[in-house]
Coordinates of C-alpha atoms in Angstrom, one line a residue:
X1 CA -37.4 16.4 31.5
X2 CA -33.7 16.3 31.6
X3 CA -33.9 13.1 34.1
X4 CA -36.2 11.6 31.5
X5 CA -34.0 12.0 28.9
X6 CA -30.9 10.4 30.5
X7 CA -33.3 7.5 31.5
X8 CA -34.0 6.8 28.0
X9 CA -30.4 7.3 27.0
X10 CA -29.2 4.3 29.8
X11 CA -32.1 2.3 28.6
X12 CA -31.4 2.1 25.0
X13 CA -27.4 1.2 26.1
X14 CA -29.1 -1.8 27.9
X15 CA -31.5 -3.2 25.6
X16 CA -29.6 -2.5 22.3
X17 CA -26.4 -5.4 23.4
X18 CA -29.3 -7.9 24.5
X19 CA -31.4 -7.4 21.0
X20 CA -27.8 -8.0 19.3
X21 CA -27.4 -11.1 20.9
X22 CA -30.7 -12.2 20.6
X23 CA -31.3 -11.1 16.9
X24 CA -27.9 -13.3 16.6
X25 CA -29.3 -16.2 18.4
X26 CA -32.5 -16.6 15.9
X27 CA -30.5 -16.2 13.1
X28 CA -26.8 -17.9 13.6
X29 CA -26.1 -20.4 10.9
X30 CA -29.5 -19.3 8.9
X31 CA -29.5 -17.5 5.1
X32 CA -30.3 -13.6 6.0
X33 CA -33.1 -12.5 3.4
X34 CA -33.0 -9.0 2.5
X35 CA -35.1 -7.4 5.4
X36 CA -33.3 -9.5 8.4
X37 CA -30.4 -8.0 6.8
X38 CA -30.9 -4.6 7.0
X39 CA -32.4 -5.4 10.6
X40 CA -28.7 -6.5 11.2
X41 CA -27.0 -3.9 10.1
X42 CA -29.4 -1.4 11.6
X43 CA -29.1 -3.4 14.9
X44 CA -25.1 -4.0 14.5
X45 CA -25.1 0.2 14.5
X46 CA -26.7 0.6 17.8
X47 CA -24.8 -2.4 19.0
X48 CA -21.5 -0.3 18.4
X49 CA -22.7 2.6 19.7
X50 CA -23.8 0.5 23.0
X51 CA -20.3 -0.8 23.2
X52 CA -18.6 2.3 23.2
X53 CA -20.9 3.5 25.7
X54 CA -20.1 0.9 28.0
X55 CA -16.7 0.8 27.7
X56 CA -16.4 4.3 28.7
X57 CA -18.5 3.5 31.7
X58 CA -15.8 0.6 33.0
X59 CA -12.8 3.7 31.5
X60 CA -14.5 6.2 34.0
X61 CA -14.2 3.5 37.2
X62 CA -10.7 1.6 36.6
X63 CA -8.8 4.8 34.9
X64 CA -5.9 4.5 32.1
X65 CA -4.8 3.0 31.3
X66 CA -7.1 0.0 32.1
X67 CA -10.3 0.9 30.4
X68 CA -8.3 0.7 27.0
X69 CA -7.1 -2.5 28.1
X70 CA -10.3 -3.9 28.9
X71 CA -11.9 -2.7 25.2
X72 CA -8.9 -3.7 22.9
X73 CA -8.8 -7.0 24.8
X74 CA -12.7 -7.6 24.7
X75 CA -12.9 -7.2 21.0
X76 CA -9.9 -9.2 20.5
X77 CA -10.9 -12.2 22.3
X78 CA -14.2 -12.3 20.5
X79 CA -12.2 -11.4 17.2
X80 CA -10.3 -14.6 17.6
X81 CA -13.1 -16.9 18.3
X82 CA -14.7 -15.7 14.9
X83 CA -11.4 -15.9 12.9
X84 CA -10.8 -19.9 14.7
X85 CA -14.9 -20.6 13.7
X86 CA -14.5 -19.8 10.3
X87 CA -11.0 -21.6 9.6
X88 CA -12.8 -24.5 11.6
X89 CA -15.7 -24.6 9.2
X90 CA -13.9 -23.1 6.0
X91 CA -12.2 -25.6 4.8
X92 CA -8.8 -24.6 2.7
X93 CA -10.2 -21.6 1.3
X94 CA -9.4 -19.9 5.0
X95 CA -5.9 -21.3 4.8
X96 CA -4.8 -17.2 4.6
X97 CA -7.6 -16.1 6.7
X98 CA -5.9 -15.6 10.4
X99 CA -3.2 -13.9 8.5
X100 CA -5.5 -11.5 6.5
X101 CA -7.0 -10.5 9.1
X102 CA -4.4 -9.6 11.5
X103 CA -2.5 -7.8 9.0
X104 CA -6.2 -5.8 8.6
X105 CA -6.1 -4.8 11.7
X106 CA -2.9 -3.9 12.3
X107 CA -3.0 -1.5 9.5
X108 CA -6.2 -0.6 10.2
X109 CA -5.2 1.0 14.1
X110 CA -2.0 2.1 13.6
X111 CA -2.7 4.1 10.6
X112 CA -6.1 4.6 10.8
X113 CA -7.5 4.3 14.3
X114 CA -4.1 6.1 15.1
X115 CA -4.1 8.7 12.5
X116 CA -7.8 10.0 12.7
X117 CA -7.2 10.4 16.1
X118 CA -3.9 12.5 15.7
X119 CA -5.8 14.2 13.1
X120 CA -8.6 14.7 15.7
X121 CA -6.7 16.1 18.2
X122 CA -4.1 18.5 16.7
X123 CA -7.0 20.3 15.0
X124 CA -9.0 20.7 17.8
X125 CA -6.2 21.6 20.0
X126 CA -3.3 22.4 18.0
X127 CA -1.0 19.8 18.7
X128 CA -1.6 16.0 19.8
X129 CA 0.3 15.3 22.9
X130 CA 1.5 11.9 24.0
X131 CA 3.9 10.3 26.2
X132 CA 6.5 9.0 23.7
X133 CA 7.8 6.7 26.6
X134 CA 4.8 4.3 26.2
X135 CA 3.7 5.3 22.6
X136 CA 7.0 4.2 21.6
X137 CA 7.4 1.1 23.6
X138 CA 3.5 -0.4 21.9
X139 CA 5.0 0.6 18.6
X140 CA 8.2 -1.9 19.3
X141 CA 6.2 -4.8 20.5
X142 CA 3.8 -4.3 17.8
X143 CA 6.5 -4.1 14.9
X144 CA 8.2 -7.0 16.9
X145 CA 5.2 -9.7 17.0
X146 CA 4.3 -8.4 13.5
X147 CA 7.7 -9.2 11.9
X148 CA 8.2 -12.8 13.6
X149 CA 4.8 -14.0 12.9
X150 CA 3.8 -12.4 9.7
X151 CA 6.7 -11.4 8.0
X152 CA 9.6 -14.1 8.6
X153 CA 7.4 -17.2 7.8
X154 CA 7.4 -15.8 3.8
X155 CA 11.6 -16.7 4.2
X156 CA 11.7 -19.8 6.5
X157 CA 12.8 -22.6 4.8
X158 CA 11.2 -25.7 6.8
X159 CA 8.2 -25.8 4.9
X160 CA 7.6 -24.8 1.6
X161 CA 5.6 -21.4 1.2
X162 CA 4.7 -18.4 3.2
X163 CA 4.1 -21.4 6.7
X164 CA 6.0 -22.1 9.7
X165 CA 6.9 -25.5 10.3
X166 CA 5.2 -26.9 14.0
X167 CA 8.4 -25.8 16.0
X168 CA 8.5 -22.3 14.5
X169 CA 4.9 -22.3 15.3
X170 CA 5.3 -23.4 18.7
X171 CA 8.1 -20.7 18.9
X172 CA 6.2 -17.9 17.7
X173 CA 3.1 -18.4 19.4
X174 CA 4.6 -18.5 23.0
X175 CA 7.1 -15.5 22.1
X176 CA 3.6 -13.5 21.4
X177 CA 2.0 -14.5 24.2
X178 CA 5.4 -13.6 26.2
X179 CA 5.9 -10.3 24.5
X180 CA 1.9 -9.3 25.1
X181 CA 2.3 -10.3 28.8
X182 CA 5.3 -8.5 29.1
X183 CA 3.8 -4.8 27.5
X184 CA 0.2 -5.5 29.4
X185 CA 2.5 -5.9 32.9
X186 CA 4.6 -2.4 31.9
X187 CA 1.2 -1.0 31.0
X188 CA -0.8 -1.6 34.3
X189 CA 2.3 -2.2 36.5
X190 CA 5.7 -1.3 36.2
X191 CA 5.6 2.0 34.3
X192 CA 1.7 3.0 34.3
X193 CA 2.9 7.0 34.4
X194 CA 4.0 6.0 30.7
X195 CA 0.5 5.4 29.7
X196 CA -1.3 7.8 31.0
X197 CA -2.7 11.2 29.9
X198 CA 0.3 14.0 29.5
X199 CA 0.9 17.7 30.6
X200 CA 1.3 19.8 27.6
X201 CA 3.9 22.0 27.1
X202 CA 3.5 25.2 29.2
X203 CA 0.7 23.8 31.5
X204 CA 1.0 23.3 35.5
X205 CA -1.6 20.9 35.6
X206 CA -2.2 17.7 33.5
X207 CA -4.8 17.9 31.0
X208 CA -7.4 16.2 32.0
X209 CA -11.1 15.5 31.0
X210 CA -13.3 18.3 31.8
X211 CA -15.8 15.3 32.4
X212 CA -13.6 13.7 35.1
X213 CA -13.8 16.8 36.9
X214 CA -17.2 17.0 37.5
X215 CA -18.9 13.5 37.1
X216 CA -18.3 11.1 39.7
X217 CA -17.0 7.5 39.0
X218 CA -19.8 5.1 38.6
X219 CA -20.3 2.3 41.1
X220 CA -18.2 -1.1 41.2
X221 CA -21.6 -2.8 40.6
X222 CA -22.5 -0.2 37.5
X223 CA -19.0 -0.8 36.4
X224 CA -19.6 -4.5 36.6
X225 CA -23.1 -4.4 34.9
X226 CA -21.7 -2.0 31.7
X227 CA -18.5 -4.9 31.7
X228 CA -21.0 -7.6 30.9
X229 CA -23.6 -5.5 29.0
X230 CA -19.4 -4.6 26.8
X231 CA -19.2 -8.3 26.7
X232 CA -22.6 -9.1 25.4
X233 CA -22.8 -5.5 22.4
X234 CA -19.5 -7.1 21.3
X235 CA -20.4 -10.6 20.7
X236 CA -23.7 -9.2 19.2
X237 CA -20.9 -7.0 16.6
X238 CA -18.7 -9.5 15.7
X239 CA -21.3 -12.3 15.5
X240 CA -24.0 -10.3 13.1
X241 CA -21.1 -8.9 11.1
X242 CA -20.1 -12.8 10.4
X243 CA -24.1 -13.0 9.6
X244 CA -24.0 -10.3 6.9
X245 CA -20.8 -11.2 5.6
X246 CA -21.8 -13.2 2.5
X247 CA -23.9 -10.7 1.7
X248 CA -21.4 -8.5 2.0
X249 CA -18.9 -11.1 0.1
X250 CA -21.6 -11.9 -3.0
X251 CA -21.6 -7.4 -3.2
X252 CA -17.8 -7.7 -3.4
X253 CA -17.6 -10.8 -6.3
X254 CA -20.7 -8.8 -7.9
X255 CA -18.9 -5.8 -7.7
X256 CA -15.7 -7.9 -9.6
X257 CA -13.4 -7.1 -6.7
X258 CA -10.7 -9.4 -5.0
X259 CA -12.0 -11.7 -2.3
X260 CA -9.6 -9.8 0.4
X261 CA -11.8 -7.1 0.3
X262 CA -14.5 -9.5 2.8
X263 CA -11.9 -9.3 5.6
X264 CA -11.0 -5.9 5.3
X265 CA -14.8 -4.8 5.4
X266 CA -15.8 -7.0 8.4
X267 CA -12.2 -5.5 10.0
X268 CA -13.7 -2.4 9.5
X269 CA -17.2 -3.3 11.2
X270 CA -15.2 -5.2 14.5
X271 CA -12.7 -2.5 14.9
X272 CA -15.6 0.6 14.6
X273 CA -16.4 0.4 18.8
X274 CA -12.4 1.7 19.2
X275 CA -12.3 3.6 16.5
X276 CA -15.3 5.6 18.1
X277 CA -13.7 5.9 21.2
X278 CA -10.4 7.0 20.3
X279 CA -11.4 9.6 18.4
X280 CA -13.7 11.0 21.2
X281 CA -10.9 10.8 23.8
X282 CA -8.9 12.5 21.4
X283 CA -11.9 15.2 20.9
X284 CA -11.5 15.9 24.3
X285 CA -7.5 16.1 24.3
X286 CA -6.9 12.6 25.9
X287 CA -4.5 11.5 22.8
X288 CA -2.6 9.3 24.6
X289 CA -5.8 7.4 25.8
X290 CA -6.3 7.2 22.0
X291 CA -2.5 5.9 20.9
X292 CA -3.4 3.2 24.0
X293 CA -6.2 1.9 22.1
X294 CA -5.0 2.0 18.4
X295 CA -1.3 0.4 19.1
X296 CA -2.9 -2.0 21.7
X297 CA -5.3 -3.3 19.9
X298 CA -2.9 -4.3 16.8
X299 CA -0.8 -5.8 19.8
X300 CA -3.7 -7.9 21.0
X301 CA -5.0 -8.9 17.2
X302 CA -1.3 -10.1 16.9
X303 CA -0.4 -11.6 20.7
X304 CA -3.9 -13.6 21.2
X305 CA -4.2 -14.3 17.6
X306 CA -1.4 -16.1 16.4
X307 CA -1.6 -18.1 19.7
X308 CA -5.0 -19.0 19.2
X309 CA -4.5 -20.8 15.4
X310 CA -1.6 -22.4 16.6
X311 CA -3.4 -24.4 18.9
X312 CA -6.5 -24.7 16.3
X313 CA -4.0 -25.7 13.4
X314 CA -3.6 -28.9 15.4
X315 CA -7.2 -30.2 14.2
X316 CA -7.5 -28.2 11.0
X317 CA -6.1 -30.1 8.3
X318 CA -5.5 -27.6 5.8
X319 CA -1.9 -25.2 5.8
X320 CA -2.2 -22.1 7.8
X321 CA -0.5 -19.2 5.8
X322 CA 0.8 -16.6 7.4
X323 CA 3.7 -15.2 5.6
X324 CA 2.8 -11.8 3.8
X325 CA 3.3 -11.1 0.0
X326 CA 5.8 -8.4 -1.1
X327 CA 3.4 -5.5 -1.4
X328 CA 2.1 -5.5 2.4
X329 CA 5.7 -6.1 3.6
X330 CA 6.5 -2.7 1.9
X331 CA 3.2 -1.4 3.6
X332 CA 4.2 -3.1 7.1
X333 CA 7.7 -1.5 6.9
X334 CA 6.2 2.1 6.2
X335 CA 3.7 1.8 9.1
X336 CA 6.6 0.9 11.3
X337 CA 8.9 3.7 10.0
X338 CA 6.2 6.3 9.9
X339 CA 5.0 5.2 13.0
X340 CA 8.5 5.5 15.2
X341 CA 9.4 9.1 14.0
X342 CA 5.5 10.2 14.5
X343 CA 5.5 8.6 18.6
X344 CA 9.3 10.1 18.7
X345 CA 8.6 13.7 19.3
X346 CA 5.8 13.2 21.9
X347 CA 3.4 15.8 20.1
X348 CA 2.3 15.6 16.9
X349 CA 0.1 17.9 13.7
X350 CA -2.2 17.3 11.3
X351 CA 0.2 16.5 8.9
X352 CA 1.4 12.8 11.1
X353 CA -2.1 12.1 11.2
X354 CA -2.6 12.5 7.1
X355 CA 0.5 10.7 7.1
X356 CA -0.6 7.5 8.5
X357 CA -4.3 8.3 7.1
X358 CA -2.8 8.1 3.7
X359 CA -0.8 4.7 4.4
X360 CA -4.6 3.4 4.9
X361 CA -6.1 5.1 2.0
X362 CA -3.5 3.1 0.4
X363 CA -3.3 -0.3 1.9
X364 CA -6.9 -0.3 1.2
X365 CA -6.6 0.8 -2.7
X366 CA -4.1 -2.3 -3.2
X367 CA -6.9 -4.3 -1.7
X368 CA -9.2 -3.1 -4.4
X369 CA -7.0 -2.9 -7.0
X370 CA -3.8 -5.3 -5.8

């Protein structure tokens, strides 16, 4: 009975990313009636659920803290290629859309991703324990890329607005890609101890999964097959959640709300496969897996992003806005400042994960209400 279970379980994690992408495939570029989308967003569910599944899989073969790595980058990549397709068939309207939507997601992961997690963890285990080493080096490259490609184009002078000129384009798109290279080689290379899973205070032994201990690590070729089955349930995410996005964007102009609110909501939707998992690694007292997949994933939205509509900008005839307004530079600052004396200590309570929960509630109120 039991074995019959888990078969169904493992089959469901394999057909739901192929019925994603198919579903996708008979509908991309088509108007969703009512029914196909409900079918989408029923099917977008599993599809998250899939993904998460799958990327523990390839987490349980490679370790930490590679299997973060491999998720954050996954849903960035695919992330990108939306945000370059819709600038590409947008017209000027996208002119702020890279920009929106990076600026999402970083305050989506490092306060909420981030926060639900520290939340998670200190009140099932009293305290959140990190390494502050590695916690605290993601939070500099994060504020970093986020400060000289969102904040400093609002001041340049070269062109007039919140844009970079094509030098300062150049300049910050190859400094990203530097600065991303450089924390991914500390990550997986040079300091990998900083990244990994810490011994709390008191303990002889690291605290490890109580799964590890007792499950073996699947096979390279299961690893492999859950890699591409990750590859296929995100592509099916991102790709319906651009196919019920205007209905999503006629609810928000019905509903007589600012048009930001779109990209914040289909944010939400692409970033829900990490937000699942970080809070179960945190459930199971694996915080610093989690603060390796909120901080890194605002580190890849920035790093591969800005790159990426750099090189699109050079066929898009519209500006590319990327400078942010006064409101979210005050948000961006408090994130960063938060954010440095929560990863300081090494540990953390409820309270830092409210903290940064709050910053959210609030970045997404001024959405609403700007």
């Amino acid at each position: 009975m039991i074995g019959w279970i888990r078969t169904i379980g493992e089959r469901w994690t394999i057909l739901v990313p192929v019925l994603a992408v198919v579903l996708l495939a008979l509908t991309w570029g088509s108007k969703l009636s009512g029914a196909l989308i409900a079918v989408a967003v029923v099917v977008l569910a599993a599809a998250v659920l899939a993904a998460v599944h799958h990327a523990e899989v390839v987490a349980h073969r490679v370790g930490e803290p590679f299997g973060s790595l491999v998720l954050a980058v996954a849903v960035t990549i695919i992330e990108v290629a939306l945000i370059v397709t819709l600038m590409i068939d947008g017209g000027p309207d996208t002119a702020s859309l890279a920009r929106d939507t990076v600026f999402a997601a970083v305050m989506i992961t490092c306060n909420g991703i981030l926060g639900l997690s520290l939340l998670v963890g200190s009140l099932r285990h009293g305290t959140a324990t990190f390494n502050p080493e590695g916690a605290g080096a993601a939070l500099a490259t994060v504020a970093t890329l986020a400060g000289l490609t969102l904040v400093l184009p609002t001041f340049t002078t070269s062109k007039p607005g919140p844009e970079f000129s094509g030098v300062q384009l150049t300049f910050a798109a190859v400094t990203s890609l530097i600065l991303y290279g450089l924390f991914v080689t500390t990550q997986t290379v040079r300091h990998r101890d900083y990244f990994l899973p810490v011994v709390k205070p008191g303990r002889p032994k690291p605290v490890v999964d109580p799964e590890d201990d007792h499950a073996d690590a699947p096979s390279t070729r299961t690893a492999m097959i859950s890699l591409g089955l990750l590859g296929l349930a995100l592509v099916g995410v991102v790709g319906l959640a651009k196919g019920v996005s205007p209905a999503i964007e006629s609810g928000v102009k019905s509903a007589g709300l600012p048009h930001a609110v779109v990209g914040v909501i289909i944010a939400l939707l692409v970033l829900l496969p990490e937000t699942i998992a970080a809070v179960r690694a945190a459930q199971r007292n694996r915080v610093q897996t989690s603060v390796n997949l909120a901080l890194g994933s605002a580190m890849a939205s920035i790093g591969l992003t800005i790159p990426a509509v750099a090189i699109a900008s050079l066929w898009l005839s519209g500006p590319l806005v990327l400078g942010l307004g006064n409101t979210h530079m005050v948000l961006l600052t408090l994130t960063v400042v938060v954010g440095a004396l929560t990863v300081r200590p090494g540990r953390a309570t409820p309270l830092q994960g409210g903290v940064h929960l709050v910053i959210l509630a609030a970045y997404l109120e001024l959405a609403i209400n700007p």
